[in-house]
CSV table of C-alpha atoms and ligand atoms in Angstrom, one decimal:
chain,number,residue,atom,x,y,z
M,1,UNK,CA,0.0,0.0,0.0
M,2,UNK,CA,1.2,3.5,-0.8
M,3,UNK,CA,2.1,5.8,2.0
M,4,UNK,CA,-0.3,8.7,2.3
M,5,UNK,CA,0.9,12.2,2.9
M,6,UNK,CA,-1.2,15.3,3.7
M,7,UNK,CA,-1.1,17.9,1.0
M,8,UNK,CA,-1.3,21.6,1.5
M,9,UNK,CA,-1.9,23.2,-1.8
M,10,UNK,CA,-0.6,26.5,-2.9
M,11,UNK,CA,-2.9,29.5,-3.4
M,12,UNK,CA,-0.5,31.0,-5.9
M,13,UNK,CA,0.3,28.6,-8.7
M,14,UNK,CA,3.3,29.8,-10.7
M,15,UNK,CA,3.3,30.5,-14.4
M,16,UNK,CA,4.8,27.4,-16.2
M,17,UNK,CA,8.0,28.1,-18.2
M,18,UNK,CA,8.1,28.1,-22.0
M,19,UNK,CA,8.5,24.4,-22.9
M,20,UNK,CA,10.8,25.3,-25.8
M,21,UNK,CA,13.3,27.1,-23.6
M,22,UNK,CA,13.7,24.9,-20.6
M,23,UNK,CA,17.0,25.2,-18.8
M,24,UNK,CA,18.5,22.8,-16.3
M,25,UNK,CA,17.7,23.4,-12.6
M,26,UNK,CA,16.5,27.0,-12.7
M,27,UNK,CA,12.7,26.7,-12.4
M,28,UNK,CA,10.9,24.8,-9.6
M,29,UNK,CA,7.4,23.5,-9.4
M,30,UNK,CA,4.6,24.7,-7.0
M,31,UNK,CA,5.0,22.1,-4.2
M,32,UNK,CA,7.7,20.2,-2.4
M,33,UNK,CA,7.9,17.2,0.0
M,34,UNK,CA,9.1,17.7,3.5
M,35,UNK,CA,9.7,15.2,6.4
M,36,UNK,CA,11.3,15.7,9.7
M,37,UNK,CA,13.6,13.5,11.8
M,38,UNK,CA,14.4,13.5,15.4
M,39,UNK,CA,16.7,11.0,17.1
M,40,UNK,CA,13.9,10.2,19.6
M,41,UNK,CA,10.9,10.1,17.3
M,42,UNK,CA,12.5,8.8,14.0
M,43,UNK,CA,11.1,10.2,10.7
M,44,UNK,CA,7.7,11.9,11.2
M,45,UNK,CA,5.3,14.3,9.5
M,46,UNK,CA,5.9,13.5,5.8
M,47,UNK,CA,3.9,16.1,4.0
M,48,UNK,CA,3.5,18.1,0.8
M,49,UNK,CA,3.5,21.9,1.1
M,50,UNK,CA,3.8,24.9,-1.2
M,51,UNK,CA,7.3,25.4,-2.5
M,52,UNK,CA,9.0,27.9,-0.2
M,53,UNK,CA,12.3,28.7,1.5
M,54,UNK,CA,13.3,26.6,4.4
M,55,UNK,CA,13.6,28.1,7.9
M,56,UNK,CA,16.9,27.1,9.4
M,57,UNK,CA,18.6,28.0,12.6
M,58,UNK,CA,21.9,29.8,11.7
M,59,UNK,CA,23.6,27.1,13.9
M,60,UNK,CA,22.0,24.2,11.9
M,61,UNK,CA,24.7,21.6,11.5
M,62,UNK,CA,24.5,21.4,7.7
M,63,UNK,CA,25.7,25.1,7.5
M,64,UNK,CA,28.9,24.4,9.3
M,65,UNK,CA,29.9,20.8,8.8
M,66,UNK,CA,28.1,19.9,5.5
M,67,UNK,CA,26.1,16.9,6.6
M,68,UNK,CA,24.1,16.8,3.4
M,69,UNK,CA,23.3,14.1,0.8
M,70,UNK,CA,21.2,14.2,-2.4
M,71,UNK,CA,19.8,12.1,-5.3
M,72,UNK,CA,18.8,12.9,-8.8
M,73,UNK,CA,16.3,11.1,-11.1
M,74,UNK,CA,13.7,12.0,-13.7
M,75,UNK,CA,10.0,11.5,-14.6
M,76,UNK,CA,9.2,11.1,-18.3
M,77,UNK,CA,5.9,11.4,-20.1
M,78,UNK,CA,5.1,8.3,-22.1
M,79,UNK,CA,3.5,8.5,-25.6
M,80,UNK,CA,0.2,7.6,-23.9
M,81,UNK,CA,0.5,10.5,-21.5
M,82,UNK,CA,1.3,8.3,-18.5
M,83,UNK,CA,4.2,9.3,-16.2
M,84,UNK,CA,7.1,7.0,-15.6
M,85,UNK,CA,10.1,6.9,-13.2
M,86,UNK,CA,13.3,5.1,-14.1
M,87,UNK,CA,14.8,2.7,-11.6
M,88,UNK,CA,13.7,4.8,-8.5
M,89,UNK,CA,14.5,1.9,-6.2
M,90,UNK,CA,18.2,2.4,-7.1
M,91,UNK,CA,18.1,6.0,-6.0
M,92,UNK,CA,16.4,5.0,-2.7
M,93,UNK,CA,19.1,2.4,-2.0
M,94,UNK,CA,21.9,4.8,-3.0
M,95,UNK,CA,20.5,7.5,-0.8
M,96,UNK,CA,20.6,5.2,2.1
M,97,UNK,CA,24.2,4.2,1.4
M,98,UNK,CA,25.1,7.9,1.2
M,99,UNK,CA,23.3,8.5,4.5
M,100,UNK,CA,25.2,5.7,6.2
M,101,UNK,CA,28.5,7.1,5.0
M,102,UNK,CA,27.9,10.5,6.7
M,103,UNK,CA,26.0,9.2,9.8
M,104,UNK,CA,22.5,10.3,8.6
M,105,UNK,CA,19.4,8.2,9.2
M,106,UNK,CA,18.0,5.8,6.6
M,107,UNK,CA,14.7,6.4,4.9
M,108,UNK,CA,12.4,3.5,4.1
M,109,UNK,CA,12.8,2.7,0.4
M,110,UNK,CA,9.1,2.3,-0.2
M,111,UNK,CA,8.4,5.6,1.5
M,112,UNK,CA,11.1,7.3,-0.6
M,113,UNK,CA,9.4,6.1,-3.8
M,114,UNK,CA,5.9,6.8,-2.6
M,115,UNK,CA,6.8,10.4,-1.6
M,116,UNK,CA,8.2,10.9,-5.2
M,117,UNK,CA,5.1,9.4,-6.8
M,118,UNK,CA,2.7,11.5,-4.6
M,119,UNK,CA,4.6,14.7,-5.3
M,120,UNK,CA,5.0,14.1,-9.1
M,121,UNK,CA,1.3,13.1,-9.4
M,122,UNK,CA,0.3,16.4,-7.8
M,123,UNK,CA,2.6,18.3,-10.2
M,124,UNK,CA,1.7,16.2,-13.3
M,125,UNK,CA,1.0,19.4,-15.3
M,126,UNK,CA,4.6,20.4,-14.8
M,127,UNK,CA,6.0,17.3,-16.7
M,128,UNK,CA,7.0,18.6,-20.1
M,129,UNK,CA,6.3,16.4,-23.1
M,130,UNK,CA,8.5,17.7,-25.9
M,131,UNK,CA,11.2,15.2,-27.0
M,132,UNK,CA,14.2,15.3,-24.7
M,133,UNK,CA,12.4,17.1,-21.9
M,134,UNK,CA,11.5,15.7,-18.4
M,135,UNK,CA,10.8,16.6,-14.8
M,136,UNK,CA,14.0,16.4,-12.8
M,137,UNK,CA,13.5,15.1,-9.2
M,138,UNK,CA,15.9,16.2,-6.5
M,139,UNK,CA,15.5,14.4,-3.1
M,140,UNK,CA,17.9,15.7,-0.4
M,141,UNK,CA,18.6,15.5,3.3
M,142,UNK,CA,20.2,18.1,5.6
M,143,UNK,CA,21.3,18.1,9.2
M,144,UNK,CA,19.2,20.8,11.1
M,145,UNK,CA,20.1,20.5,14.7
M,146,UNK,CA,21.4,23.8,16.0
M,147,UNK,CA,24.8,23.2,17.5
M,148,UNK,CA,28.5,23.9,16.9
M,149,UNK,CA,30.6,20.8,17.3
M,150,UNK,CA,31.6,17.9,15.1
M,151,UNK,CA,29.3,15.0,15.7
M,152,UNK,CA,26.3,13.6,13.9
M,153,UNK,CA,23.2,15.9,14.1
M,154,UNK,CA,20.2,14.6,16.0
M,155,UNK,CA,17.7,16.3,13.7
M,156,UNK,CA,17.2,16.2,9.9
M,157,UNK,CA,14.9,17.4,7.1
M,158,UNK,CA,14.3,15.2,4.1
M,159,UNK,CA,12.9,17.1,1.1
M,160,UNK,CA,12.1,16.6,-2.6
M,161,UNK,CA,11.9,19.4,-5.1
M,162,UNK,CA,11.1,19.2,-8.8
M,163,UNK,CA,12.2,21.1,-11.9
M,164,UNK,CA,11.1,20.8,-15.5
M,165,UNK,CA,14.2,20.4,-17.6
M,166,UNK,CA,14.9,20.7,-21.3
M,167,UNK,CA,17.1,18.4,-23.5
M,168,UNK,CA,20.6,18.8,-22.0
M,169,UNK,CA,21.8,19.6,-25.5
M,170,UNK,CA,19.9,22.1,-27.4
M,171,UNK,CA,20.1,21.3,-31.1
M,172,UNK,CA,21.2,17.7,-30.6
M,173,UNK,CA,24.0,16.0,-28.8
M,174,UNK,CA,27.3,17.9,-29.3
M,175,UNK,CA,30.5,16.2,-28.1
M,176,UNK,CA,32.2,17.9,-25.2
M,177,UNK,CA,35.8,19.0,-24.5
M,178,UNK,CA,37.3,17.4,-21.5
M,179,UNK,CA,40.3,18.5,-19.5
M,180,UNK,CA,42.3,15.7,-17.7
M,181,UNK,CA,42.8,17.0,-14.2
M,182,UNK,CA,46.3,16.0,-12.8
M,183,UNK,CA,46.5,18.6,-10.0
M,184,UNK,CA,43.4,18.3,-7.9
M,185,UNK,CA,41.6,15.0,-7.0
M,186,UNK,CA,38.0,14.2,-6.4
M,187,UNK,CA,38.1,11.1,-4.4
M,188,UNK,CA,40.3,8.5,-2.7
M,189,UNK,CA,39.4,5.0,-1.5
M,190,UNK,CA,38.1,5.4,2.1
M,191,UNK,CA,36.8,8.9,1.4
M,192,UNK,CA,33.3,9.9,0.4
M,193,UNK,CA,33.6,9.6,-3.4
M,194,UNK,CA,31.1,6.7,-3.5
M,195,UNK,CA,28.4,8.8,-1.8
M,196,UNK,CA,26.4,11.6,-3.2
M,197,UNK,CA,27.4,14.1,-0.4
M,198,UNK,CA,27.3,17.8,-1.1
M,199,UNK,CA,30.8,18.4,0.2
M,200,UNK,CA,32.3,16.4,-2.7
M,201,UNK,CA,30.9,18.9,-5.2
M,202,UNK,CA,32.3,21.9,-3.3
M,203,UNK,CA,35.7,20.3,-3.4
M,204,UNK,CA,35.4,19.8,-7.2
M,205,UNK,CA,34.6,23.4,-8.1
M,206,UNK,CA,38.2,24.6,-8.2
M,207,UNK,CA,39.1,22.3,-11.1
M,208,UNK,CA,35.8,22.8,-12.9
M,209,UNK,CA,36.5,26.5,-12.9
M,210,UNK,CA,40.0,25.9,-14.1
M,211,UNK,CA,38.8,23.7,-16.9
M,212,UNK,CA,36.2,26.3,-18.0
M,213,UNK,CA,38.8,29.0,-18.0
M,214,UNK,CA,40.9,26.9,-20.3
M,215,UNK,CA,38.0,26.4,-22.7
M,216,UNK,CA,36.9,22.9,-21.6
M,217,UNK,CA,33.4,21.9,-20.4
M,218,UNK,CA,34.3,19.1,-18.0
M,219,UNK,CA,37.1,17.5,-16.0
M,220,UNK,CA,38.3,13.9,-16.3
M,221,UNK,CA,39.3,12.8,-12.8
M,222,UNK,CA,42.3,10.6,-12.3
M,223,UNK,CA,42.7,8.4,-9.1
M,224,UNK,CA,43.6,10.4,-6.0
M,225,UNK,CA,46.8,8.4,-5.2
M,226,UNK,CA,48.9,8.0,-8.3
M,227,UNK,CA,46.9,10.3,-10.6
M,228,UNK,CA,47.2,7.8,-13.4
M,229,UNK,CA,44.0,5.7,-13.3
M,230,UNK,CA,41.0,7.0,-15.1
M,231,UNK,CA,37.9,7.5,-12.8
M,232,UNK,CA,35.1,9.8,-13.7
M,233,UNK,CA,34.1,12.7,-15.9
M,234,UNK,CA,32.7,15.6,-13.9
M,235,UNK,CA,29.6,14.2,-12.2
M,236,UNK,CA,29.3,11.4,-14.6
M,237,UNK,CA,30.9,7.9,-15.1
M,238,UNK,CA,33.4,7.6,-17.9
M,239,UNK,CA,33.5,5.0,-20.7
M,240,UNK,CA,36.1,4.4,-23.4
M,241,UNK,CA,35.7,2.2,-26.5
M,242,UNK,CA,39.0,0.7,-27.3
M,243,UNK,CA,39.5,-2.0,-30.0
M,244,UNK,CA,35.7,-2.7,-30.0
M,245,UNK,CA,35.6,-3.3,-26.2
M,246,UNK,CA,34.1,-0.9,-23.7
M,247,UNK,CA,36.2,0.0,-20.6
M,248,UNK,CA,35.0,1.7,-17.5
M,249,UNK,CA,36.5,2.1,-14.0
M,250,UNK,CA,35.4,-0.5,-11.5
M,251,UNK,CA,33.4,0.4,-8.4
M,252,UNK,CA,36.5,0.1,-6.3
M,253,UNK,CA,35.7,2.6,-3.5
M,254,UNK,CA,36.4,5.9,-5.2
M,255,UNK,CA,33.8,5.9,-8.0
M,256,UNK,CA,30.2,7.0,-7.6
M,257,UNK,CA,28.0,4.0,-8.6
M,258,UNK,CA,25.9,5.7,-11.3
M,259,UNK,CA,22.5,4.3,-12.2
M,260,UNK,CA,23.1,5.3,-15.8
M,261,UNK,CA,26.4,3.5,-15.7
M,262,UNK,CA,24.7,0.3,-14.5
M,263,UNK,CA,22.0,0.7,-17.2
M,264,UNK,CA,24.6,1.3,-20.0
M,265,UNK,CA,26.7,-1.7,-18.9
M,266,UNK,CA,23.6,-3.9,-18.8
M,267,UNK,CA,22.4,-2.9,-22.3
M,268,UNK,CA,25.9,-3.2,-23.8
M,269,UNK,CA,26.3,-6.7,-22.5
M,270,UNK,CA,22.8,-7.5,-23.7
M,271,UNK,CA,23.9,-6.4,-27.2
M,272,UNK,CA,26.8,-8.8,-27.0
M,273,UNK,CA,29.5,-6.2,-26.5
M,274,UNK,CA,32.4,-6.9,-24.1
M,275,UNK,CA,32.4,-4.5,-21.1
M,276,UNK,CA,35.6,-4.4,-19.0
M,277,UNK,CA,35.2,-2.9,-15.5
M,278,UNK,CA,38.9,-2.7,-14.9
M,279,UNK,CA,41.4,-0.1,-13.8
M,280,UNK,CA,43.2,1.5,-16.7
M,281,UNK,CA,45.5,4.5,-16.9
M,282,UNK,CA,45.4,7.7,-18.9
M,283,UNK,CA,48.7,6.6,-20.6
M,284,UNK,CA,46.8,3.5,-21.9
M,285,UNK,CA,44.0,5.7,-23.2
M,286,UNK,CA,46.6,7.9,-25.1
M,287,UNK,CA,48.4,4.8,-26.3
M,288,UNK,CA,45.2,3.4,-27.7
M,289,UNK,CA,44.6,6.7,-29.4
M,290,UNK,CA,48.1,6.6,-31.0
M,291,UNK,CA,47.4,3.1,-32.1
M,292,UNK,CA,44.2,4.1,-33.7
M,293,UNK,CA,42.1,1.9,-31.4
M,294,UNK,CA,40.3,4.6,-29.3
M,295,UNK,CA,37.0,5.0,-31.2
M,296,UNK,CA,34.7,6.6,-28.6
M,297,UNK,CA,34.7,8.2,-25.2
M,298,UNK,CA,31.5,9.1,-23.4
M,299,UNK,CA,30.1,10.0,-20.0
M,300,UNK,CA,26.9,8.6,-18.4
M,301,UNK,CA,24.6,10.4,-15.9
M,302,UNK,CA,21.0,11.1,-15.3
M,303,UNK,CA,21.1,14.7,-16.5
M,304,UNK,CA,22.7,14.1,-19.9
M,305,UNK,CA,22.1,10.3,-20.2
M,306,UNK,CA,25.0,9.9,-22.6
M,307,UNK,CA,27.5,12.7,-23.2
M,308,UNK,CA,30.1,12.0,-26.0
M,309,UNK,CA,33.6,13.4,-25.7
M,310,UNK,CA,35.0,15.1,-28.8
M,311,UNK,CA,38.3,16.6,-27.4
M,312,UNK,CA,40.5,15.5,-24.5
M,313,UNK,CA,43.5,17.3,-23.2
M,314,UNK,CA,46.0,15.8,-20.8
M,315,UNK,CA,49.1,17.9,-20.0
M,316,UNK,CA,49.9,19.5,-23.4
M,317,UNK,CA,48.5,16.6,-25.5
M,318,UNK,CA,45.1,17.4,-27.0
M,319,UNK,CA,43.4,14.7,-29.0
M,320,UNK,CA,40.2,14.7,-31.1
M,321,UNK,CA,38.1,11.5,-30.7
M,322,UNK,CA,36.0,10.2,-33.6
M,323,UNK,CA,36.5,13.5,-35.5
M,324,UNK,CA,34.6,15.2,-32.6
M,325,UNK,CA,31.4,13.5,-33.8
M,326,UNK,CA,29.1,11.4,-31.7
M,327,UNK,CA,30.1,7.7,-32.0
M,328,UNK,CA,27.9,4.8,-33.1
M,329,UNK,CA,27.8,3.2,-29.6
M,330,UNK,CA,27.2,6.5,-27.8
M,331,UNK,CA,24.2,7.2,-30.1
M,332,UNK,CA,22.9,3.7,-29.8
M,333,UNK,CA,23.0,3.8,-26.0
M,334,UNK,CA,21.4,7.3,-25.9
M,335,UNK,CA,18.5,6.1,-28.1
M,336,UNK,CA,18.3,2.8,-26.3
M,337,UNK,CA,18.1,4.3,-22.8
M,338,UNK,CA,15.9,7.2,-23.6
M,339,UNK,CA,13.4,5.0,-25.5
M,340,UNK,CA,13.0,2.8,-22.5
M,341,UNK,CA,12.7,5.8,-20.2
M,342,UNK,CA,9.9,7.4,-22.2
M,343,UNK,CA,8.2,4.1,-23.0
M,344,UNK,CA,8.9,4.3,-26.7
M,345,UNK,CA,10.7,0.9,-26.5
M,346,UNK,CA,9.9,-2.3,-24.6
M,347,UNK,CA,11.2,-2.4,-21.1
M,348,UNK,CA,12.5,-5.9,-20.9
M,349,UNK,CA,14.5,-5.3,-17.7
M,350,UNK,CA,11.5,-3.9,-15.8
M,351,UNK,CA,13.3,-0.6,-15.1
M,352,UNK,CA,10.4,1.8,-15.5
M,353,UNK,CA,7.8,2.4,-12.8
M,354,UNK,CA,4.4,3.9,-13.7
M,355,UNK,CA,3.0,6.6,-11.4
J,401,LIG,C1,25.3,11.4,-9.8
J,401,LIG,C2,26.7,11.1,-10.2
J,401,LIG,C3,27.0,10.2,-11.3
J,401,LIG,C4,26.0,9.7,-12.1
J,401,LIG,O1,25.0,8.9,-11.5
J,401,LIG,P1,23.6,8.6,-12.2
J,401,LIG,O2,22.9,7.8,-11.2
J,401,LIG,O3,23.9,7.9,-13.4
J,401,LIG,O4,23.0,9.9,-12.4
J,401,LIG,C5,28.4,9.9,-11.5
J,401,LIG,N1,29.4,10.5,-10.8
J,401,LIG,C6,29.1,11.4,-9.8
J,401,LIG,C7,30.3,11.9,-9.1
J,401,LIG,C8,27.8,11.7,-9.5
J,401,LIG,O5,27.6,12.6,-8.5
């Protein structure tokens, strides 16, 4: 049975944005989900209220010691008008793994998915239906106990907000330019790189700004110890097609386990393509390029689904991959995944969930 949440509706519905000019993460819907936690009471008072600023004590723990985690997923409108979620149970599980890593309380997986379904149903009018558009869902949890001192908070808020988003690439998928970061690192084994915790992203800004100033759109992260092994691209997982086989870093304790990563690996294997989840170095990638074996590089993530890489610079070596055109496998994966998400193709793995 679905969890039931009281709904307080807004008296001032907002004007919906122009469906042809949707950006990513700038416009939010009329309502949000909120739920409180207290060490003694556990989670209580799950509810839907008008979208509004949160009231926080200036001493709230999140503002000082960054106890914050989040998730990201999307709702798609199917050709028949029905709304679908894509693998939301994976987000629920990952949220709880992130929570455990930074000593935050778990949320019942069924409640997590029910809260999303209830909120999205209420905001169904906000789900855009042009090709490539969707309603992005952002669940997050913050520590709210007012105290200064480093220990886990005893109070938290869990919230879900929604934003209608356009196709990540206006005018079709354009391959990106990637800067291989060999100065700053994102993650080390034993750190928080496998969790979606806010602090990771604050720590990554410096190299993102550096890459932008050099004319690149994203960073390729190397391992934090030797700075040789390829790990991720920005906030996406990284894939390399070398000699007809697909290589991606293994989930060895410093990689974020992307749901799109898992989806891509499953589809590739289903298509009979060899996927190697193995450690490999940036030198090996450049060697493969020199040998004419590197045919495609792409990143996977909920926001972009598949993002092909056209240029890559490591130290002073800049290479152009596949003539800076989207590769065959990248395109096939993009179409394969988005067709399942929107209901245009059969969902043989049972990944989509109707609302
Ligand atoms: C969210 C995220 C990903 C991609 O995960 P998806 O579940 O595919 O959206 C990859 N790397 C990092 C660092 C991330 O934060």
